[in-house]
Amino acid sequence: ENVEDRERVFATSVKIYQEAGTLEDKIKELAAATAAAPADSEKWRQLAVLYGANRQLQEAMTAIERAVKAAPKSIETLDVAARMAEEAGRLPEAIDMRRQLVDIDRRFRSAHLQRLATLYVSTGQNDQALATGKEMLAGAGGAIETFKFYADLGGLLGRED
């Protein structure tokens, strides 16, 4: 069982907890587990996701911050943290986490760069968005989707370079 499989199973479990009305019980259970194992990044990340599913956004952000602190190089944790920061409107934090993901997650580097460029556009950092797009092109290996994204990005920003 790999990380993606575990994450998929957990996401399904969260939906089941919501439908069954047991989400708050699971949150209490996992909160107790994090208290017993405060350095367990996976438990903190799961608690953050549960809090988010229960619309307890402040608690979710606190839990994901603890997860990142416990495992600052965890791809799964940084990805969840970046998504949560984006959803909370904490775009500078999301940018920082996406940049970290670009550096450590080679498998999905292009996707992280694409998301990073989009975040830069959202914050008005257009030159940085274009630089990120160029970085994406440099590692694209001829992927047409990457060239299309860069062309769309340039068009959005009114640039032809």
JSON list of C-alpha atoms in Angstrom, two decimals:
[
{"chain": "A", "resi": 1, "resn": "GLU", "atom": "CA", "xyz": [0.00, 0.00, 0.00]},
{"chain": "A", "resi": 2, "resn": "ASN", "atom": "CA", "xyz": [1.51, 3.32, -1.06]},
{"chain": "A", "resi": 3, "resn": "VAL", "atom": "CA", "xyz": [0.92, 6.86, 0.18]},
{"chain": "A", "resi": 4, "resn": "GLU", "atom": "CA", "xyz": [-1.59, 7.71, -2.56]},
{"chain": "A", "resi": 5, "resn": "ASP", "atom": "CA", "xyz": [-3.66, 4.63, -1.70]},
{"chain": "A", "resi": 6, "resn": "ARG", "atom": "CA", "xyz": [-3.66, 5.50, 2.00]},
{"chain": "A", "resi": 7, "resn": "GLU", "atom": "CA", "xyz": [-4.70, 9.08, 1.25]},
{"chain": "A", "resi": 8, "resn": "ARG", "atom": "CA", "xyz": [-7.51, 7.88, -1.05]},
{"chain": "A", "resi": 9, "resn": "VAL", "atom": "CA", "xyz": [-8.78, 5.48, 1.62]},
{"chain": "A", "resi": 10, "resn": "PHE", "atom": "CA", "xyz": [-8.65, 8.23, 4.24]},
{"chain": "A", "resi": 11, "resn": "ALA", "atom": "CA", "xyz": [-10.56, 10.67, 1.99]},
{"chain": "A", "resi": 12, "resn": "THR", "atom": "CA", "xyz": [-13.25, 8.04, 1.49]},
{"chain": "A", "resi": 13, "resn": "SER", "atom": "CA", "xyz": [-13.35, 7.45, 5.25]},
{"chain": "A", "resi": 14, "resn": "VAL", "atom": "CA", "xyz": [-13.90, 11.17, 5.87]},
{"chain": "A", "resi": 15, "resn": "LYS", "atom": "CA", "xyz": [-16.93, 11.13, 3.56]},
{"chain": "A", "resi": 16, "resn": "ILE", "atom": "CA", "xyz": [-18.29, 8.08, 5.35]},
{"chain": "A", "resi": 17, "resn": "TYR", "atom": "CA", "xyz": [-17.81, 9.78, 8.75]},
{"chain": "A", "resi": 18, "resn": "GLN", "atom": "CA", "xyz": [-19.70, 12.82, 7.47]},
{"chain": "A", "resi": 19, "resn": "GLU", "atom": "CA", "xyz": [-22.57, 10.76, 6.09]},
{"chain": "A", "resi": 20, "resn": "ALA", "atom": "CA", "xyz": [-22.77, 8.60, 9.23]},
{"chain": "A", "resi": 21, "resn": "GLY", "atom": "CA", "xyz": [-22.68, 11.61, 11.55]},
{"chain": "A", "resi": 22, "resn": "THR", "atom": "CA", "xyz": [-19.55, 10.31, 13.31]},
{"chain": "A", "resi": 23, "resn": "LEU", "atom": "CA", "xyz": [-17.09, 12.99, 12.15]},
{"chain": "A", "resi": 24, "resn": "GLU", "atom": "CA", "xyz": [-16.97, 14.76, 15.53]},
{"chain": "A", "resi": 25, "resn": "ASP", "atom": "CA", "xyz": [-16.31, 11.44, 17.29]},
{"chain": "A", "resi": 26, "resn": "LYS", "atom": "CA", "xyz": [-13.44, 10.72, 14.89]},
{"chain": "A", "resi": 27, "resn": "ILE", "atom": "CA", "xyz": [-12.04, 14.21, 15.49]},
{"chain": "A", "resi": 28, "resn": "LYS", "atom": "CA", "xyz": [-12.03, 13.57, 19.26]},
{"chain": "A", "resi": 29, "resn": "GLU", "atom": "CA", "xyz": [-10.37, 10.19, 18.70]},
{"chain": "A", "resi": 30, "resn": "LEU", "atom": "CA", "xyz": [-7.65, 11.62, 16.48]},
{"chain": "A", "resi": 31, "resn": "ALA", "atom": "CA", "xyz": [-7.13, 14.64, 18.75]},
{"chain": "A", "resi": 32, "resn": "ALA", "atom": "CA", "xyz": [-6.44, 12.20, 21.59]},
{"chain": "A", "resi": 33, "resn": "ALA", "atom": "CA", "xyz": [-4.06, 10.27, 19.34]},
{"chain": "A", "resi": 34, "resn": "THR", "atom": "CA", "xyz": [-2.11, 13.44, 18.48]},
{"chain": "A", "resi": 35, "resn": "ALA", "atom": "CA", "xyz": [-1.89, 14.30, 22.17]},
{"chain": "A", "resi": 36, "resn": "ALA", "atom": "CA", "xyz": [-0.41, 10.86, 22.81]},
{"chain": "A", "resi": 37, "resn": "ALA", "atom": "CA", "xyz": [1.98, 11.12, 19.83]},
{"chain": "A", "resi": 38, "resn": "PRO", "atom": "CA", "xyz": [2.68, 14.85, 19.27]},
{"chain": "A", "resi": 39, "resn": "ALA", "atom": "CA", "xyz": [5.47, 14.18, 16.73]},
{"chain": "A", "resi": 40, "resn": "ASP", "atom": "CA", "xyz": [3.27, 12.05, 14.43]},
{"chain": "A", "resi": 41, "resn": "SER", "atom": "CA", "xyz": [2.91, 14.17, 11.31]},
{"chain": "A", "resi": 42, "resn": "GLU", "atom": "CA", "xyz": [0.44, 11.81, 9.64]},
{"chain": "A", "resi": 43, "resn": "LYS", "atom": "CA", "xyz": [-1.97, 11.97, 12.58]},
{"chain": "A", "resi": 44, "resn": "TRP", "atom": "CA", "xyz": [-1.77, 15.79, 12.64]},
{"chain": "A", "resi": 45, "resn": "ARG", "atom": "CA", "xyz": [-2.37, 15.92, 8.87]},
{"chain": "A", "resi": 46, "resn": "GLN", "atom": "CA", "xyz": [-5.39, 13.62, 9.18]},
{"chain": "A", "resi": 47, "resn": "LEU", "atom": "CA", "xyz": [-6.74, 15.68, 12.08]},
{"chain": "A", "resi": 48, "resn": "ALA", "atom": "CA", "xyz": [-6.38, 18.81, 9.95]},
{"chain": "A", "resi": 49, "resn": "VAL", "atom": "CA", "xyz": [-8.37, 17.18, 7.15]},
{"chain": "A", "resi": 50, "resn": "LEU", "atom": "CA", "xyz": [-11.09, 16.10, 9.60]},
{"chain": "A", "resi": 51, "resn": "TYR", "atom": "CA", "xyz": [-11.32, 19.59, 11.08]},
{"chain": "A", "resi": 52, "resn": "GLY", "atom": "CA", "xyz": [-11.54, 21.01, 7.56]},
{"chain": "A", "resi": 53, "resn": "ALA", "atom": "CA", "xyz": [-14.34, 18.59, 6.66]},
{"chain": "A", "resi": 54, "resn": "ASN", "atom": "CA", "xyz": [-16.16, 19.75, 9.81]},
{"chain": "A", "resi": 55, "resn": "ARG", "atom": "CA", "xyz": [-15.64, 23.41, 8.82]},
{"chain": "A", "resi": 56, "resn": "GLN", "atom": "CA", "xyz": [-13.42, 24.09, 11.84]},
{"chain": "A", "resi": 57, "resn": "LEU", "atom": "CA", "xyz": [-10.96, 26.06, 9.78]},
{"chain": "A", "resi": 58, "resn": "GLN", "atom": "CA", "xyz": [-8.86, 27.61, 12.55]},
{"chain": "A", "resi": 59, "resn": "GLU", "atom": "CA", "xyz": [-8.38, 24.21, 14.16]},
{"chain": "A", "resi": 60, "resn": "ALA", "atom": "CA", "xyz": [-7.56, 22.73, 10.74]},
{"chain": "A", "resi": 61, "resn": "MET", "atom": "CA", "xyz": [-4.85, 25.34, 10.13]},
{"chain": "A", "resi": 62, "resn": "THR", "atom": "CA", "xyz": [-3.38, 24.81, 13.59]},
{"chain": "A", "resi": 63, "resn": "ALA", "atom": "CA", "xyz": [-3.28, 21.04, 13.07]},
{"chain": "A", "resi": 64, "resn": "ILE", "atom": "CA", "xyz": [-1.67, 21.27, 9.63]},
{"chain": "A", "resi": 65, "resn": "GLU", "atom": "CA", "xyz": [0.93, 23.69, 10.99]},
{"chain": "A", "resi": 66, "resn": "ARG", "atom": "CA", "xyz": [1.78, 21.08, 13.64]},
{"chain": "A", "resi": 67, "resn": "ALA", "atom": "CA", "xyz": [2.03, 18.42, 10.91]},
{"chain": "A", "resi": 68, "resn": "VAL", "atom": "CA", "xyz": [4.43, 20.56, 8.88]},
{"chain": "A", "resi": 69, "resn": "LYS", "atom": "CA", "xyz": [6.50, 21.28, 11.97]},
{"chain": "A", "resi": 70, "resn": "ALA", "atom": "CA", "xyz": [6.72, 17.54, 12.71]},
{"chain": "A", "resi": 71, "resn": "ALA", "atom": "CA", "xyz": [7.68, 16.62, 9.11]},
{"chain": "A", "resi": 72, "resn": "PRO", "atom": "CA", "xyz": [8.80, 19.69, 7.13]},
{"chain": "A", "resi": 73, "resn": "LYS", "atom": "CA", "xyz": [9.87, 17.61, 4.09]},
{"chain": "A", "resi": 74, "resn": "SER", "atom": "CA", "xyz": [6.72, 15.47, 3.86]},
{"chain": "A", "resi": 75, "resn": "ILE", "atom": "CA", "xyz": [5.27, 15.87, 0.38]},
{"chain": "A", "resi": 76, "resn": "GLU", "atom": "CA", "xyz": [1.80, 14.77, 1.49]},
{"chain": "A", "resi": 77, "resn": "THR", "atom": "CA", "xyz": [1.78, 17.17, 4.44]},
{"chain": "A", "resi": 78, "resn": "LEU", "atom": "CA", "xyz": [3.06, 20.13, 2.43]},
{"chain": "A", "resi": 79, "resn": "ASP", "atom": "CA", "xyz": [0.49, 19.46, -0.29]},
{"chain": "A", "resi": 80, "resn": "VAL", "atom": "CA", "xyz": [-2.40, 19.44, 2.19]},
{"chain": "A", "resi": 81, "resn": "ALA", "atom": "CA", "xyz": [-0.95, 22.51, 3.93]},
{"chain": "A", "resi": 82, "resn": "ALA", "atom": "CA", "xyz": [-0.65, 24.39, 0.63]},
{"chain": "A", "resi": 83, "resn": "ARG", "atom": "CA", "xyz": [-4.24, 23.57, -0.33]},
{"chain": "A", "resi": 84, "resn": "MET", "atom": "CA", "xyz": [-5.53, 24.60, 3.10]},
{"chain": "A", "resi": 85, "resn": "ALA", "atom": "CA", "xyz": [-3.56, 27.85, 3.02]},
{"chain": "A", "resi": 86, "resn": "GLU", "atom": "CA", "xyz": [-5.02, 28.64, -0.42]},
{"chain": "A", "resi": 87, "resn": "GLU", "atom": "CA", "xyz": [-8.56, 27.89, 0.76]},
{"chain": "A", "resi": 88, "resn": "ALA", "atom": "CA", "xyz": [-8.02, 30.09, 3.82]},
{"chain": "A", "resi": 89, "resn": "GLY", "atom": "CA", "xyz": [-6.77, 32.95, 1.64]},
{"chain": "A", "resi": 90, "resn": "ARG", "atom": "CA", "xyz": [-3.29, 32.73, 3.12]},
{"chain": "A", "resi": 91, "resn": "LEU", "atom": "CA", "xyz": [-1.64, 33.00, -0.28]},
{"chain": "A", "resi": 92, "resn": "PRO", "atom": "CA", "xyz": [1.90, 33.94, 0.82]},
{"chain": "A", "resi": 93, "resn": "GLU", "atom": "CA", "xyz": [2.00, 30.74, 2.91]},
{"chain": "A", "resi": 94, "resn": "ALA", "atom": "CA", "xyz": [0.58, 28.74, 0.01]},
{"chain": "A", "resi": 95, "resn": "ILE", "atom": "CA", "xyz": [3.27, 30.16, -2.28]},
{"chain": "A", "resi": 96, "resn": "ASP", "atom": "CA", "xyz": [6.00, 29.21, 0.18]},
{"chain": "A", "resi": 97, "resn": "MET", "atom": "CA", "xyz": [4.70, 25.66, 0.50]},
{"chain": "A", "resi": 98, "resn": "ARG", "atom": "CA", "xyz": [4.28, 25.22, -3.26]},
{"chain": "A", "resi": 99, "resn": "ARG", "atom": "CA", "xyz": [7.87, 26.41, -3.76]},
{"chain": "A", "resi": 100, "resn": "GLN", "atom": "CA", "xyz": [9.01, 23.79, -1.25]},
{"chain": "A", "resi": 101, "resn": "LEU", "atom": "CA", "xyz": [7.01, 21.16, -3.12]},
{"chain": "A", "resi": 102, "resn": "VAL", "atom": "CA", "xyz": [8.65, 22.20, -6.40]},
{"chain": "A", "resi": 103, "resn": "ASP", "atom": "CA", "xyz": [12.01, 21.57, -4.80]},
{"chain": "A", "resi": 104, "resn": "ILE", "atom": "CA", "xyz": [11.29, 18.19, -3.19]},
{"chain": "A", "resi": 105, "resn": "ASP", "atom": "CA", "xyz": [8.54, 16.52, -5.26]},
{"chain": "A", "resi": 106, "resn": "ARG", "atom": "CA", "xyz": [10.15, 15.72, -8.60]},
{"chain": "A", "resi": 107, "resn": "ARG", "atom": "CA", "xyz": [7.28, 13.49, -9.68]},
{"chain": "A", "resi": 108, "resn": "PHE", "atom": "CA", "xyz": [4.76, 16.34, -9.79]},
{"chain": "A", "resi": 109, "resn": "ARG", "atom": "CA", "xyz": [7.17, 19.24, -10.21]},
{"chain": "A", "resi": 110, "resn": "SER", "atom": "CA", "xyz": [5.42, 20.59, -13.30]},
{"chain": "A", "resi": 111, "resn": "ALA", "atom": "CA", "xyz": [2.00, 20.55, -11.59]},
{"chain": "A", "resi": 112, "resn": "HIS", "atom": "CA", "xyz": [3.43, 22.36, -8.55]},
{"chain": "A", "resi": 113, "resn": "LEU", "atom": "CA", "xyz": [5.06, 24.96, -10.80]},
{"chain": "A", "resi": 114, "resn": "GLN", "atom": "CA", "xyz": [1.78, 25.47, -12.63]},
{"chain": "A", "resi": 115, "resn": "ARG", "atom": "CA", "xyz": [-0.09, 25.98, -9.34]},
{"chain": "A", "resi": 116, "resn": "LEU", "atom": "CA", "xyz": [2.69, 28.26, -8.11]},
{"chain": "A", "resi": 117, "resn": "ALA", "atom": "CA", "xyz": [2.47, 30.43, -11.24]},
{"chain": "A", "resi": 118, "resn": "THR", "atom": "CA", "xyz": [-1.29, 30.68, -10.77]},
{"chain": "A", "resi": 119, "resn": "LEU", "atom": "CA", "xyz": [-0.80, 31.77, -7.14]},
{"chain": "A", "resi": 120, "resn": "TYR", "atom": "CA", "xyz": [1.68, 34.43, -8.24]},
{"chain": "A", "resi": 121, "resn": "VAL", "atom": "CA", "xyz": [-0.92, 35.78, -10.69]},
{"chain": "A", "resi": 122, "resn": "SER", "atom": "CA", "xyz": [-3.52, 35.80, -7.89]},
{"chain": "A", "resi": 123, "resn": "THR", "atom": "CA", "xyz": [-1.23, 37.93, -5.74]},
{"chain": "A", "resi": 124, "resn": "GLY", "atom": "CA", "xyz": [-0.29, 40.31, -8.58]},
{"chain": "A", "resi": 125, "resn": "GLN", "atom": "CA", "xyz": [3.29, 39.01, -8.84]},
{"chain": "A", "resi": 126, "resn": "ASN", "atom": "CA", "xyz": [3.14, 38.78, -12.61]},
{"chain": "A", "resi": 127, "resn": "ASP", "atom": "CA", "xyz": [6.90, 38.82, -13.27]},
{"chain": "A", "resi": 128, "resn": "GLN", "atom": "CA", "xyz": [7.34, 35.99, -10.77]},
{"chain": "A", "resi": 129, "resn": "ALA", "atom": "CA", "xyz": [4.48, 34.10, -12.46]},
{"chain": "A", "resi": 130, "resn": "LEU", "atom": "CA", "xyz": [6.22, 34.37, -15.83]},
{"chain": "A", "resi": 131, "resn": "ALA", "atom": "CA", "xyz": [9.56, 33.34, -14.33]},
{"chain": "A", "resi": 132, "resn": "THR", "atom": "CA", "xyz": [7.85, 30.30, -12.83]},
{"chain": "A", "resi": 133, "resn": "GLY", "atom": "CA", "xyz": [6.29, 29.53, -16.20]},
{"chain": "A", "resi": 134, "resn": "LYS", "atom": "CA", "xyz": [9.73, 29.67, -17.81]},
{"chain": "A", "resi": 135, "resn": "GLU", "atom": "CA", "xyz": [11.06, 27.37, -15.09]},
{"chain": "A", "resi": 136, "resn": "MET", "atom": "CA", "xyz": [8.25, 24.99, -15.96]},
{"chain": "A", "resi": 137, "resn": "LEU", "atom": "CA", "xyz": [9.14, 25.15, -19.66]},
{"chain": "A", "resi": 138, "resn": "ALA", "atom": "CA", "xyz": [12.79, 24.42, -18.93]},
{"chain": "A", "resi": 139, "resn": "GLY", "atom": "CA", "xyz": [11.88, 21.09, -17.35]},
{"chain": "A", "resi": 140, "resn": "ALA", "atom": "CA", "xyz": [8.98, 20.24, -19.63]},
{"chain": "A", "resi": 141, "resn": "GLY", "atom": "CA", "xyz": [10.76, 17.90, -21.97]},
{"chain": "A", "resi": 142, "resn": "GLY", "atom": "CA", "xyz": [8.52, 18.95, -24.84]},
{"chain": "A", "resi": 143, "resn": "ALA", "atom": "CA", "xyz": [5.17, 18.41, -23.09]},
{"chain": "A", "resi": 144, "resn": "ILE", "atom": "CA", "xyz": [2.54, 20.25, -25.09]},
{"chain": "A", "resi": 145, "resn": "GLU", "atom": "CA", "xyz": [0.40, 20.96, -22.00]},
{"chain": "A", "resi": 146, "resn": "THR", "atom": "CA", "xyz": [3.27, 22.93, -20.51]},
{"chain": "A", "resi": 147, "resn": "PHE", "atom": "CA", "xyz": [3.71, 25.07, -23.61]},
{"chain": "A", "resi": 148, "resn": "LYS", "atom": "CA", "xyz": [-0.05, 25.68, -23.71]},
{"chain": "A", "resi": 149, "resn": "PHE", "atom": "CA", "xyz": [-0.09, 26.71, -20.05]},
{"chain": "A", "resi": 150, "resn": "TYR", "atom": "CA", "xyz": [2.79, 29.12, -20.63]},
{"chain": "A", "resi": 151, "resn": "ALA", "atom": "CA", "xyz": [1.12, 30.60, -23.72]},
{"chain": "A", "resi": 152, "resn": "ASP", "atom": "CA", "xyz": [-2.16, 31.00, -21.79]},
{"chain": "A", "resi": 153, "resn": "LEU", "atom": "CA", "xyz": [-0.27, 32.58, -18.89]},
{"chain": "A", "resi": 154, "resn": "GLY", "atom": "CA", "xyz": [1.43, 35.05, -21.22]},
{"chain": "A", "resi": 155, "resn": "GLY", "atom": "CA", "xyz": [-1.91, 35.87, -22.84]},
{"chain": "A", "resi": 156, "resn": "LEU", "atom": "CA", "xyz": [-3.54, 36.39, -19.46]},
{"chain": "A", "resi": 157, "resn": "LEU", "atom": "CA", "xyz": [-0.77, 38.78, -18.46]},
{"chain": "A", "resi": 158, "resn": "GLY", "atom": "CA", "xyz": [-0.73, 40.55, -21.84]},
{"chain": "A", "resi": 159, "resn": "ARG", "atom": "CA", "xyz": [2.79, 39.37, -22.60]},
{"chain": "A", "resi": 160, "resn": "GLU", "atom": "CA", "xyz": [4.06, 37.86, -25.82]},
{"chain": "A", "resi": 161, "resn": "ASP", "atom": "CA", "xyz": [7.47, 36.71, -24.63]}
]
